[in-house]
């Protein structure tokens, strides 16, 4: 099938390459010339494991191309809109400028029987509003939220764990489902569950899922606060409650909390939308979820101060990790970088390292010092903070690292190190939610 993808960021670039992999003929459109040139040359404009290989493979088939010219979407039957919905400056609400601009731009290129498929995360009610504009175009609007995780985006797109179609009622909806079923024939044949529903439910599925995940993380981080007050251990607590299948162990990793371009802004946009709908009380708990999450960052700076005998002024601190999570170079609302910056602002000399995110981190916080490796960052420091659980940091040898630091103090911001091994090597080991 001929498919267009409008917006080639994290979501769109991966989606375009994945659609080509599934056998479709794909044109990806973005306004950013540099991004289009990179993708055309088979280079991923951001770090995402497996994406370069997928681009190389699919570009070679001739089924995938990228352009800045939106007119080239004409002739495609299905048009995926994958533009971003960042948080509005100074407000909780989502900024829909890119979504509105994309749908307005797409409209004149629609032909009878086309499908416009919204994949962006939007406030509930957006699809119904946009559908009105498409009534006379011959095209049908569908909402098909995306659940990919950064770092696993290729796998999540090719083998999603569920598909959700928000379709209009009656024949247009039924026809739209047939076309989308053809687009997703490969994952559907693997038995991927499909939920066909209305626009509002499809939009809500996405934000509800992210809100649930954020709540689960903040729940365990709230328990970490209790553990700190009582001398209990949050990792043992998470393990024990996780054995209950109704609770489950996943997303109960206590530590610096959640960040990134999705969870924080999605729960805020959800609260803002609930307020507009007059049901703000239903989501007031998300404000607490947000607060618990932010308190972890403050607590980590306090912990650094504690191990430095009351003051971090003039202390050298190595921060291992700048990305909001491992296997990503994304530093949007990164807990690691936020703590690094706070400590620097409070008088410490902070050296940050990350296997992939240094360039992005430097653009955001040029005043921080950056080092290429953990060993280089840790040389001569008073404290080492593991802030993003990249595999190479989890596997650090405490005996080896002890040789380069000034003081053997390790803060485990993700509860991934073995306290026994570090203490045995002479380190002061501290973590959030642990003795
Ligand atoms: C999240 C969702 O997991 C995806 O399903 C969704 O599609 C995506 O947002 C989106 O809306 O596009 P992502 O932002 O890539 O995906 O990252 P997650 O894996 O959800 O992690 C988010 C944050 O939570 C990270 O900072 C991570 O370190 C933190 N986290 C995660 C914890 O602190 N503890 C945990 O147990 C798990």
mmCIF file of C-alpha atoms and ligand atoms in Angstrom, residues 121 146-150 206 210 213 217 221 250-254 256-263 266 324-326 335 389 414, ligand 1:
data_model
loop_
_atom_site.group_PDB
_atom_site.id
_atom_site.type_symbol
_atom_site.label_atom_id
_atom_site.label_comp_id
_atom_site.label_asym_id
_atom_site.label_seq_id
_atom_site.Cartn_x
_atom_site.Cartn_y
_atom_site.Cartn_z
ATOM 1 C CA UNK A 121 -0.755 12.051 21.565
ATOM 2 C CA UNK A 146 1.254 4.772 19.360
ATOM 3 C CA UNK A 147 2.725 3.012 22.386
ATOM 4 C CA UNK A 148 6.384 2.699 21.395
ATOM 5 C CA UNK A 149 9.088 3.092 24.010
ATOM 6 C CA UNK A 150 12.267 4.963 23.148
ATOM 7 C CA UNK A 206 -2.916 6.646 25.181
ATOM 8 C CA UNK A 210 0.975 6.776 30.293
ATOM 9 C CA UNK A 213 2.727 3.995 34.196
ATOM 10 C CA UNK A 217 6.550 4.732 39.214
ATOM 11 C CA UNK A 221 8.936 6.266 44.804
ATOM 12 C CA UNK A 250 7.440 -4.051 36.001
ATOM 13 C CA UNK A 251 7.689 -0.260 36.400
ATOM 14 C CA UNK A 252 8.364 -0.574 40.126
ATOM 15 C CA UNK A 253 12.001 0.525 39.879
ATOM 16 C CA UNK A 254 12.395 3.215 42.509
ATOM 17 C CA UNK A 256 15.198 9.275 40.285
ATOM 18 C CA UNK A 257 11.766 8.834 38.726
ATOM 19 C CA UNK A 258 10.377 9.407 35.288
ATOM 20 C CA UNK A 259 11.320 11.946 32.650
ATOM 21 C CA UNK A 260 11.418 12.142 28.878
ATOM 22 C CA UNK A 261 9.251 13.684 26.204
ATOM 23 C CA UNK A 262 6.110 11.701 27.079
ATOM 24 C CA UNK A 263 5.175 10.772 30.650
ATOM 25 C CA UNK A 266 1.234 13.712 29.056
ATOM 26 C CA UNK A 324 16.230 10.296 30.548
ATOM 27 C CA UNK A 325 16.636 6.532 30.243
ATOM 28 C CA UNK A 326 19.250 4.127 28.893
ATOM 29 C CA UNK A 335 16.030 13.413 35.795
ATOM 30 C CA UNK A 389 21.112 2.892 34.228
ATOM 31 C CA UNK A 414 18.467 3.888 39.920
HETATM 32 C C1 LIG B 1 6.566 5.973 27.462
HETATM 33 C C2 LIG B 1 5.648 4.745 27.507
HETATM 34 O O1 LIG B 1 6.271 3.706 28.250
HETATM 35 C C3 LIG B 1 5.327 4.243 26.100
HETATM 36 O O2 LIG B 1 4.411 3.164 26.146
HETATM 37 C C4 LIG B 1 4.719 5.410 25.311
HETATM 38 O O3 LIG B 1 4.425 5.036 23.973
HETATM 39 C C5 LIG B 1 5.707 6.566 25.296
HETATM 40 O O4 LIG B 1 5.996 6.980 26.635
HETATM 41 C C6 LIG B 1 5.069 7.693 24.532
HETATM 42 O O5 LIG B 1 4.095 8.275 25.017
HETATM 43 O O6 LIG B 1 5.460 7.946 23.385
HETATM 44 P P1 LIG B 1 9.209 6.289 27.103
HETATM 45 O O7 LIG B 1 8.980 7.738 27.350
HETATM 46 O O8 LIG B 1 10.072 5.876 25.967
HETATM 47 O O9 LIG B 1 7.808 5.533 26.884
HETATM 48 O O10 LIG B 1 9.883 5.712 28.420
HETATM 49 P P2 LIG B 1 9.520 4.662 29.579
HETATM 50 O O11 LIG B 1 10.198 3.396 29.312
HETATM 51 O O12 LIG B 1 8.061 4.638 29.833
HETATM 52 O O13 LIG B 1 10.260 5.373 30.802
HETATM 53 C C7 LIG B 1 9.851 6.671 31.224
HETATM 54 C C8 LIG B 1 10.643 7.127 32.414
HETATM 55 O O14 LIG B 1 10.285 6.371 33.558
HETATM 56 C C9 LIG B 1 12.167 7.000 32.286
HETATM 57 O O15 LIG B 1 12.742 8.199 32.762
HETATM 58 C C10 LIG B 1 12.503 5.831 33.166
HETATM 59 O O16 LIG B 1 13.792 5.920 33.708
HETATM 60 C C11 LIG B 1 11.458 5.945 34.248
HETATM 61 N N1 LIG B 1 11.141 4.675 34.950
HETATM 62 C C12 LIG B 1 10.630 3.629 34.264
HETATM 63 C C13 LIG B 1 11.351 4.581 36.317
HETATM 64 O O17 LIG B 1 11.808 5.537 36.969
HETATM 65 N N2 LIG B 1 11.060 3.406 36.956
HETATM 66 C C14 LIG B 1 10.551 2.344 36.290
HETATM 67 O O18 LIG B 1 10.288 1.305 36.939
HETATM 68 C C15 LIG B 1 10.336 2.447 34.918
#
